[in-house]
Tab-separated table of C-alpha atoms in Angstrom:
chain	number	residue	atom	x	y	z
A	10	UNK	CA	0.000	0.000	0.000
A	11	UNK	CA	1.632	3.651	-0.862
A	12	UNK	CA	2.148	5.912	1.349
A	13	UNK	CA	1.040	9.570	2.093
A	14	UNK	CA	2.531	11.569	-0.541
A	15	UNK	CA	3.903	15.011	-0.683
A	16	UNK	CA	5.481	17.624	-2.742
A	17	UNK	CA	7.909	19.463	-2.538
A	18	UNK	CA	10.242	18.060	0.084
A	19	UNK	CA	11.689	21.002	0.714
A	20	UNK	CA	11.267	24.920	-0.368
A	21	UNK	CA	13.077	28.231	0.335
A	22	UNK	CA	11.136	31.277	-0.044
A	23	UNK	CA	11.719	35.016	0.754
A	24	UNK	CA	9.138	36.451	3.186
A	25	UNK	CA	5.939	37.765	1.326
A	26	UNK	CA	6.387	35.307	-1.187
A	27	UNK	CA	3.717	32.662	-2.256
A	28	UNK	CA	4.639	28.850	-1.692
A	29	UNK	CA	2.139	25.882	-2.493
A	30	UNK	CA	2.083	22.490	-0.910
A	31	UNK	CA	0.731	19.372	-2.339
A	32	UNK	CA	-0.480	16.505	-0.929
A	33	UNK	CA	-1.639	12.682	-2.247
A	34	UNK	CA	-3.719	10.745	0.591
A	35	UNK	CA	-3.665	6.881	0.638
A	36	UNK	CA	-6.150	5.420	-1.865
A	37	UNK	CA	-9.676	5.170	0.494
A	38	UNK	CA	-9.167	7.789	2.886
A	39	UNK	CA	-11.544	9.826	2.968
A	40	UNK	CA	-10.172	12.004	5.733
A	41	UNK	CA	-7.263	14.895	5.207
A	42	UNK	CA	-4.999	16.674	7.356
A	43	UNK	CA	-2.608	19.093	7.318
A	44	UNK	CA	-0.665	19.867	10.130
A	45	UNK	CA	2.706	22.651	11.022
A	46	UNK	CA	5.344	21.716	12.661
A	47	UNK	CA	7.475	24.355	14.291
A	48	UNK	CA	11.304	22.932	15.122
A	49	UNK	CA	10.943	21.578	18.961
A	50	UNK	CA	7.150	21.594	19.273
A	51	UNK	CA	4.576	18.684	18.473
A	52	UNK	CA	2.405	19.162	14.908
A	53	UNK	CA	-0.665	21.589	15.125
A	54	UNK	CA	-3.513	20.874	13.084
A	55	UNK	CA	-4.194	23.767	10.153
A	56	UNK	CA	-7.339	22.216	8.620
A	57	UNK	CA	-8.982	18.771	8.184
A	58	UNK	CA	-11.104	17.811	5.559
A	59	UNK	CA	-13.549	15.168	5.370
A	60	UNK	CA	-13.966	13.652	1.341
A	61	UNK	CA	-13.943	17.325	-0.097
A	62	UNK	CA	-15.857	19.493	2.735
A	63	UNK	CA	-13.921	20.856	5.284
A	64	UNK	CA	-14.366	19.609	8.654
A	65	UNK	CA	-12.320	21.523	11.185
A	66	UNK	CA	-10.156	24.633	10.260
A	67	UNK	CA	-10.058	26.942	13.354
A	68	UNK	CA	-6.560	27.226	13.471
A	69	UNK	CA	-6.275	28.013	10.140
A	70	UNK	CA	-4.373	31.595	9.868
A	71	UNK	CA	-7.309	32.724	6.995
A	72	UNK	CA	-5.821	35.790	5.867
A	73	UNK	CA	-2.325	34.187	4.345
A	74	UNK	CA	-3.342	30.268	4.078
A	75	UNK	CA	-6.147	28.225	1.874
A	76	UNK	CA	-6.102	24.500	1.575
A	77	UNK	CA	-8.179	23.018	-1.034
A	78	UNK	CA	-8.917	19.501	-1.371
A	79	UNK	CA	-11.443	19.165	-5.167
A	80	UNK	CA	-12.625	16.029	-5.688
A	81	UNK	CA	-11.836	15.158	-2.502
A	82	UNK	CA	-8.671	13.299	-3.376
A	83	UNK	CA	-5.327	15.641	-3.588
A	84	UNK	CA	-4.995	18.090	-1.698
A	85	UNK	CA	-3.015	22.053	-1.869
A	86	UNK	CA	-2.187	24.159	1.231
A	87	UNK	CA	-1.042	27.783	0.276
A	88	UNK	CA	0.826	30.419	1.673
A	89	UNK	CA	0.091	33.901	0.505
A	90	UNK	CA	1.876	35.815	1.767
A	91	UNK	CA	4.489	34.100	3.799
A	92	UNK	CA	6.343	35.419	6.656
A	93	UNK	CA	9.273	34.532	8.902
A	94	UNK	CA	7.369	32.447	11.029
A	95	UNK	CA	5.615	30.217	8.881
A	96	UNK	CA	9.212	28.382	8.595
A	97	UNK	CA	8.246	24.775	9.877
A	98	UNK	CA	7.548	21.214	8.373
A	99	UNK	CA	4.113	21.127	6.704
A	100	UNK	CA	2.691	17.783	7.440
A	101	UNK	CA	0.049	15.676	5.420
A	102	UNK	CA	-1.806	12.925	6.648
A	103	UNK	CA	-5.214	10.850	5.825
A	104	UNK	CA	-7.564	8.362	7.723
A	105	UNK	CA	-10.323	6.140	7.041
A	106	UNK	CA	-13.492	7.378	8.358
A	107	UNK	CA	-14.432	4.543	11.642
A	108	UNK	CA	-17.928	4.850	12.774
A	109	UNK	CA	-17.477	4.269	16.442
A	110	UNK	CA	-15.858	6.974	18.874
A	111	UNK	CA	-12.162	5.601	18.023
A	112	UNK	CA	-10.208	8.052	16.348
A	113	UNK	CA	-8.963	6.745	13.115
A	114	UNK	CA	-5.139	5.930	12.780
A	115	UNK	CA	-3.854	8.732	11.021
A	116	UNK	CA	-1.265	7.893	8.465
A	117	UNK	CA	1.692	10.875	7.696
A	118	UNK	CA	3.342	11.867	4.709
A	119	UNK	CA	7.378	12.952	5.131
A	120	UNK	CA	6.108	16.641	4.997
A	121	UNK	CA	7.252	19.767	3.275
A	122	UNK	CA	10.126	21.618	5.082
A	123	UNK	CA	9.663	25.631	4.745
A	124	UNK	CA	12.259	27.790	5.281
A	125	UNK	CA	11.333	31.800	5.346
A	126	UNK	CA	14.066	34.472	4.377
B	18	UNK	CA	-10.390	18.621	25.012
B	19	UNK	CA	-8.343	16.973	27.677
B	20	UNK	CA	-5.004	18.712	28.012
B	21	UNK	CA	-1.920	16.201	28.468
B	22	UNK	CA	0.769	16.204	30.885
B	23	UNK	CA	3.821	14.297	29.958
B	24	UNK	CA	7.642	14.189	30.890
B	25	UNK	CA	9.894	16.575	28.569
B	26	UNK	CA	12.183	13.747	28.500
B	27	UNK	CA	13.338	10.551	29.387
B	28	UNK	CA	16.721	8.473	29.153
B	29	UNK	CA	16.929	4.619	29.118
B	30	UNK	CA	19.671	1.854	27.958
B	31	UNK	CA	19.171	-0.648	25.582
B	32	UNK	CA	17.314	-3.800	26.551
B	33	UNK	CA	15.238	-2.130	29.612
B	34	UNK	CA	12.026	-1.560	29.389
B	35	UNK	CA	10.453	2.064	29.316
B	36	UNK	CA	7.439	3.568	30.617
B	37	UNK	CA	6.472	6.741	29.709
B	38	UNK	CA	3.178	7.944	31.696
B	39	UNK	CA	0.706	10.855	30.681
B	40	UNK	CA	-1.742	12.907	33.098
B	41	UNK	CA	-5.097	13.919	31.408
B	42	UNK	CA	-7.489	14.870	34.928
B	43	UNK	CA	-10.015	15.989	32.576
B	44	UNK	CA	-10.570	12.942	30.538
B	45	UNK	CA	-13.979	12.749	29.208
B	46	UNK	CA	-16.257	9.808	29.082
B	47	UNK	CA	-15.847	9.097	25.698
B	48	UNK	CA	-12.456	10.459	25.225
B	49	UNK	CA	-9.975	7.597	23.994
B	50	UNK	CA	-6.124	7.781	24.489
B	51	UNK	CA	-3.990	7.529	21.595
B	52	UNK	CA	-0.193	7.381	21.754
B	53	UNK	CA	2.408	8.102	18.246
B	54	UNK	CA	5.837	8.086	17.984
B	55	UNK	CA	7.926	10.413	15.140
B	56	UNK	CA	11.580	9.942	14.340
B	57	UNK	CA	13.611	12.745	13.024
B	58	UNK	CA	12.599	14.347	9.848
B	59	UNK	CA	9.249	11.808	9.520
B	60	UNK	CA	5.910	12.342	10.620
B	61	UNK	CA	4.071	10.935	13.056
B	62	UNK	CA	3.368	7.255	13.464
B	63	UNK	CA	0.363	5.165	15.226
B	64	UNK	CA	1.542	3.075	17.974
B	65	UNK	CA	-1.258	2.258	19.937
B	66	UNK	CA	-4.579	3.048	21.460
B	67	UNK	CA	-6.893	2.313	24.359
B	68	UNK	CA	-10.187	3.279	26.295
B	69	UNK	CA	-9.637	1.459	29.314
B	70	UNK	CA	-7.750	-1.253	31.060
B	71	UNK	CA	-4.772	-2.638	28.783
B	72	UNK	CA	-4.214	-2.856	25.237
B	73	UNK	CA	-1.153	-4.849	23.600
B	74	UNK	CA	-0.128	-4.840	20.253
B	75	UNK	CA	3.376	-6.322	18.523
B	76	UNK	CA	5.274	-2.349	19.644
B	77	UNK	CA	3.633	-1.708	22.671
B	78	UNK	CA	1.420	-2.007	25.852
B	79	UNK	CA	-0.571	0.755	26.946
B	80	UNK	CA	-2.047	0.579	30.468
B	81	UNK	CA	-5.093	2.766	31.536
B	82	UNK	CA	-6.344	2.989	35.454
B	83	UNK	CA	-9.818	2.752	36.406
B	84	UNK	CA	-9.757	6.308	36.850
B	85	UNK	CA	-8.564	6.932	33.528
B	86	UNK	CA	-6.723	10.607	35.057
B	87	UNK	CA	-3.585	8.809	33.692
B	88	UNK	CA	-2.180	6.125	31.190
B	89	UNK	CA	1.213	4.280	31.079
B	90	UNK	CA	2.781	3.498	27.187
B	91	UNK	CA	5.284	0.695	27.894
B	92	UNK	CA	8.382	-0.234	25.291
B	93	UNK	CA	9.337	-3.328	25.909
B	94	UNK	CA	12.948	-3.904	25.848
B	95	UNK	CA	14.366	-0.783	24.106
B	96	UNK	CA	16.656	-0.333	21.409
B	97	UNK	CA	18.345	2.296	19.612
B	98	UNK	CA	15.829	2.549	17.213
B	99	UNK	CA	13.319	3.296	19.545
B	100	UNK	CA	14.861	6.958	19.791
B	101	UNK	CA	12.292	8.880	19.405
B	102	UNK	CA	9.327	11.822	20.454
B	103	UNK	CA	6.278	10.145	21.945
B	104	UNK	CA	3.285	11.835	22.194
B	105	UNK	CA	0.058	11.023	24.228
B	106	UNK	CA	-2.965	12.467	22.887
B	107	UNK	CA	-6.572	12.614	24.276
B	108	UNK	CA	-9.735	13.427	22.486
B	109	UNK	CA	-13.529	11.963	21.529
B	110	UNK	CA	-14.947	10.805	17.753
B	111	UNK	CA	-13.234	12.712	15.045
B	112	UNK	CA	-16.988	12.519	13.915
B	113	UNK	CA	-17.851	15.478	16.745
B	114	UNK	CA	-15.104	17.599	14.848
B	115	UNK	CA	-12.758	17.111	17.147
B	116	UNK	CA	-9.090	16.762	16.107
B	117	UNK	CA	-6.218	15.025	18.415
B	118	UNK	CA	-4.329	17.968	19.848
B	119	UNK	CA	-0.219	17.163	19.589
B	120	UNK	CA	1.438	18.463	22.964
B	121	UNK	CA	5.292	19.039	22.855
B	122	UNK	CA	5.817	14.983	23.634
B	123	UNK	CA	8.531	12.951	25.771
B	124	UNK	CA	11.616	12.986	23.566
B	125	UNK	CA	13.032	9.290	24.538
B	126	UNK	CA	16.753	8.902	24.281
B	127	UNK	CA	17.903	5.223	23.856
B	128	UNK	CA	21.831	4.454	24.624
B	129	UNK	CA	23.829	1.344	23.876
């Protein structure tokens, strides 16, 4: 079974650029994640999507980031404009859906790592 | 959501067994406790989860009070490998729109 996939690995930008992340769940999961991880700290959750409707994205920063996820496959987180502190590891990951009160195993992809100039 | 309380850090040799514990005192009724472990430069990976009592799988046990104010991940005869971050996380069904919140986790240091 293939893994979470994401592109780029890694990405440079200078601050008040644009950057886009991109992000292939496993094949089934209808769940979508995308997390940022600041060096030293555990992975915050930016938005999660359920198929192609978004299910949580409160800590979303809305004025510089938009995820999209169309067909409810793929999925693009972007960056517009970036800043100094958006330098972390941008971290994909995807679930089944489970019906009970389990959360689902999430599965994670080997994430993006931003670096802000 | 229940907010975790875990050691910064812990230091073992190889062969012992570890046991890293986690406080939640505001566990919820139908929270669940879910532990993952990330290597350098990876994300995140599922080791186990329980509701109560003790749950076993082929990586680890995780042991859960009556109380459930507290839970215990065990690693079983450590190697170097098993350097890592562990993190204990506490929440209900994704379905309420809940997510897992990721604390700062117990970074686990494994020596020969």
């Amino acid at each position: 079974e293939a893994g979470v996939a994401q592109s780029p690995r890694y990405k440079i930008i200078e601050k008040r650029q644009s950057v886009a992340f991109w992000c292939n769940p496993i094949s089934g999961h209808a769940t979508l994640y995308w997390y940022q991880q600041i060096l030293g700290q555990g992975p915050k959750l930016l938005i999660q999507f359920q198929n192609n409707g978004v299910v949580d994205d409160s800590q979303l920063p809305k004025d510089r980031f938009s995820a999209e996820r169309l067909k409810g496959v793929d999925s693009t987180l972007k960056i517009q404009p970036a800043k100094l502190e958006d330098s972390a590891v941008y971290l994909c990951a995807s679930s089944y859906r489970l019906a009970g009160g389990q959360h689902p195993e999430q599965f994670f992809g080997p994430g993006t790592r931003l670096t802000v100039l | 959501l229940a907010k975790t309380t875990q050691p910064i850090s812990m230091d073992s040799y190889e062969g012992q067994e570890v046991n890293i514990t986690c406080s939640h005192n505001n566990i919820a009724t139908n929270d669940y406790i879910t532990w993952y472990q990330q290597f350098p430069s990876q994300g995140p990976r599922f080791i186990i989860q329980g509701y109560k009592t003790k749950v076993t799988n082929e990586v680890a046990s995780l042991f859960i009070p009556a109380d459930r104010k507290s839970s215990t991940l065990s690693l079983p005869r450590v190697s170097l490998s098993d350097t890592a971050v562990y993190y204990c996380l506490v929440g209900d069904s994704w379905q309420a729109g809940t997510a897992l919140i990721f604390g700062k986790g117990t970074t686990l240091s494994v020596s020969s």
